[in-house]
Coordinates of C-alpha atoms in Angstrom, one line a residue:
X1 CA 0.0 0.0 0.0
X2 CA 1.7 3.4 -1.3
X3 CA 2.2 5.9 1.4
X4 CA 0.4 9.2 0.9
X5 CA 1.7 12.5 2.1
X6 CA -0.9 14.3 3.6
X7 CA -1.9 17.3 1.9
X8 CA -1.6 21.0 4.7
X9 CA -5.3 22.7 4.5
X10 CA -4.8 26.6 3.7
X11 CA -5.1 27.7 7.2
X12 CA -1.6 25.0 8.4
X13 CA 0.0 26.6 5.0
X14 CA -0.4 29.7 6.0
X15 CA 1.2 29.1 9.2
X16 CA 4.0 26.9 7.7
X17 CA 4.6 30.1 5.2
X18 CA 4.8 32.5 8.5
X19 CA 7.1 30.1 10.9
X20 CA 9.4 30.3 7.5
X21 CA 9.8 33.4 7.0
X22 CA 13.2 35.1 7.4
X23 CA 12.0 38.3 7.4
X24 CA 9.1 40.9 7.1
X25 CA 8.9 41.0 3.5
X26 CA 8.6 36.8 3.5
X27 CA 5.3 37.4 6.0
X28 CA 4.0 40.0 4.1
X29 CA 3.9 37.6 1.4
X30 CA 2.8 34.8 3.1
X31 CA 0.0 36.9 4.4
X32 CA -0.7 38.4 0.9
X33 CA -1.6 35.0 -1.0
X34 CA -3.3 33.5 2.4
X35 CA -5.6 36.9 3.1
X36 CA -6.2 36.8 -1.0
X37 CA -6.6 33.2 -1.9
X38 CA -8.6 32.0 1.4
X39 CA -10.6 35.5 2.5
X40 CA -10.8 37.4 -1.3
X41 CA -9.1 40.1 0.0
X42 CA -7.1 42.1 -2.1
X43 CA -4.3 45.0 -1.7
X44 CA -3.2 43.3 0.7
X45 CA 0.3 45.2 2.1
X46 CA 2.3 45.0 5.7
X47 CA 3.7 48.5 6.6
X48 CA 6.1 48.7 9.6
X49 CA 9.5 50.1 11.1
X50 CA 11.5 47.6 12.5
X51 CA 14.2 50.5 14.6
X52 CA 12.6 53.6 16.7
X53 CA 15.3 55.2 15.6
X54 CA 13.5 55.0 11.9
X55 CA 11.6 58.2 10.8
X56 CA 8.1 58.2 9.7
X57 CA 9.2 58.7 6.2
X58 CA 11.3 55.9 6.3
X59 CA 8.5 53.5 6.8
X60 CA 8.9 49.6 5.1
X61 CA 6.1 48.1 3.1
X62 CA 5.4 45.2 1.3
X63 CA 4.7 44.9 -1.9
X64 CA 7.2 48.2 -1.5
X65 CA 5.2 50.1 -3.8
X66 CA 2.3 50.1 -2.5
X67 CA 2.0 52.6 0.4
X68 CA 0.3 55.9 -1.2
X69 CA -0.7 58.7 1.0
X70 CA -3.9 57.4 1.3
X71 CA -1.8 54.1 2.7
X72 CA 0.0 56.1 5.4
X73 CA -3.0 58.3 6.9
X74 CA -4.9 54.7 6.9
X75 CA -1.6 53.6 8.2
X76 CA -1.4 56.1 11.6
X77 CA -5.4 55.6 12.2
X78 CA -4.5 52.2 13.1
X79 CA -0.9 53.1 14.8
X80 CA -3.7 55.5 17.4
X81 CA -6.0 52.6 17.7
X82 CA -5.7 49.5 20.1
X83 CA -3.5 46.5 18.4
X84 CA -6.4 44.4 16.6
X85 CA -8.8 46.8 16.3
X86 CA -9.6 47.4 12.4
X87 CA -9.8 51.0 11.3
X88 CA -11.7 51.5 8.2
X89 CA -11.1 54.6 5.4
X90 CA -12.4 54.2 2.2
X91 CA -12.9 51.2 1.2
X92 CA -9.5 50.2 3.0
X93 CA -9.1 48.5 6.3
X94 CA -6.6 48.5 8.7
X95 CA -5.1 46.7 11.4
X96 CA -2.4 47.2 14.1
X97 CA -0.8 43.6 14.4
X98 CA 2.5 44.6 16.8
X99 CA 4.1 47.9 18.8
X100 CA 6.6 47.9 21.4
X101 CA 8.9 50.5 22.0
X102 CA 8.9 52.6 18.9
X103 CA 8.7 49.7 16.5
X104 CA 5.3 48.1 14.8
X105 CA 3.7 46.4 12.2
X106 CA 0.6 47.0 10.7
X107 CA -1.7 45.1 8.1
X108 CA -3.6 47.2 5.4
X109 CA -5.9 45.5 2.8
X110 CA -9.1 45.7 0.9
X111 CA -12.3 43.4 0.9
X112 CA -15.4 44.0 -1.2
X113 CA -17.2 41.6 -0.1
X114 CA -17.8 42.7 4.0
X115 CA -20.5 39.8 4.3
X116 CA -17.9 37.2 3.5
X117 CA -15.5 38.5 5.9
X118 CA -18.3 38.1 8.9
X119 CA -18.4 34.8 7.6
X120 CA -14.9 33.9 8.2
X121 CA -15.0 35.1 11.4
X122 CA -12.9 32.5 13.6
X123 CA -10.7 31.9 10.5
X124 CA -9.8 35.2 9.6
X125 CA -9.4 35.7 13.7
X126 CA -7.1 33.1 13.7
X127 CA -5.1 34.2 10.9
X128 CA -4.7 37.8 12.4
X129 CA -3.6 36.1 15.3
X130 CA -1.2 33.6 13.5
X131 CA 0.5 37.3 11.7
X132 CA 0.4 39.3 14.8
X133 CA 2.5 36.4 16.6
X134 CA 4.8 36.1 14.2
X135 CA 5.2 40.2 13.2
X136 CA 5.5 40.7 16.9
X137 CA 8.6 37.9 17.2
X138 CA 9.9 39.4 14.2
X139 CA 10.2 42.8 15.4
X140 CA 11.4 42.1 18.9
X141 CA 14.1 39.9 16.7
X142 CA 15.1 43.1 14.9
X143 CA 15.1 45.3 17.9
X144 CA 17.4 43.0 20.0
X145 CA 19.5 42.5 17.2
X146 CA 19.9 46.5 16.8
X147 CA 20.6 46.1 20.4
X148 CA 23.3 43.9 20.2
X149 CA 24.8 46.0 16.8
X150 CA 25.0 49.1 19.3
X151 CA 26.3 47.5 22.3
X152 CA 29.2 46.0 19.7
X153 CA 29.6 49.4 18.7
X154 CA 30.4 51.1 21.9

């Protein structure tokens, strides 16, 4: 009898995808084809600043093109909000997944279909959750790093 591999459901490939990411870029990308392919989302970009030290207008996004004006202010409105609360502008969403000591990570995206996305409730809670782990270890990776590049330095 032939051995079958079993086949990962979206939801376990999306967390595969996250735990193998290298960096922030690699998330956003994970989270791009999960929040696209399994909740129809689309525009889907991660904004964030890895260093407090960063200025505003020195902000990181993924796809890098894609944070407009209209990206930024949506952007902040979610920086002032409470992490996982979604802020809406437009017809954009946002959501702050991570912050801690001058450093965050926030998820914009857009999603026509708003009756869909009540639907997916627990999964798409899940997923936020599943991001806003791994952006949070991320950036606390990058901070202590920066830590360690100063300490070295002095």
């Amino acid at each position: 009898m032939p051995s079958r591999t079993p086949t990962l459901r979206e939801p376990e490939q999306f967390v595969h995808a996250l735990l193998g990411a290298r960096d922030m870029a690699a998330a956003a990308d994970a989270a791009i084809r999960h929040l696209k392919s399994a909740h129809g989302c689309s525009r889907v970009r991660l904004a964030w600043n890895g260093s407090a030290d960063r200025p505003a207008a020195d902000w990181l996004c993924h796809p890098a093109t894609e944070l407009d004006e209209e990206g930024r202010q949506l952007c902040a409105a979610a920086l002032a909000a409470k992490a996982g609360i979604e802020v809406q502008q437009g017809g954009e969403s946002a959501q702050l997944l991570a912050s801690d000591a001058g450093t965050w990570a926030v998820l914009l995206w857009h999603r026509p279909d708003k009756p869909k996305l009540e639907a997916d409730g627990t999964a798409w809670q899940q997923a936020m959750d599943c991001l806003r782990l791994r952006c949070r270890s991320m950036l606390d990776s990058e901070r202590l790093k920066l830590d360690v590049e100063r300490l070295a330095a002095a």
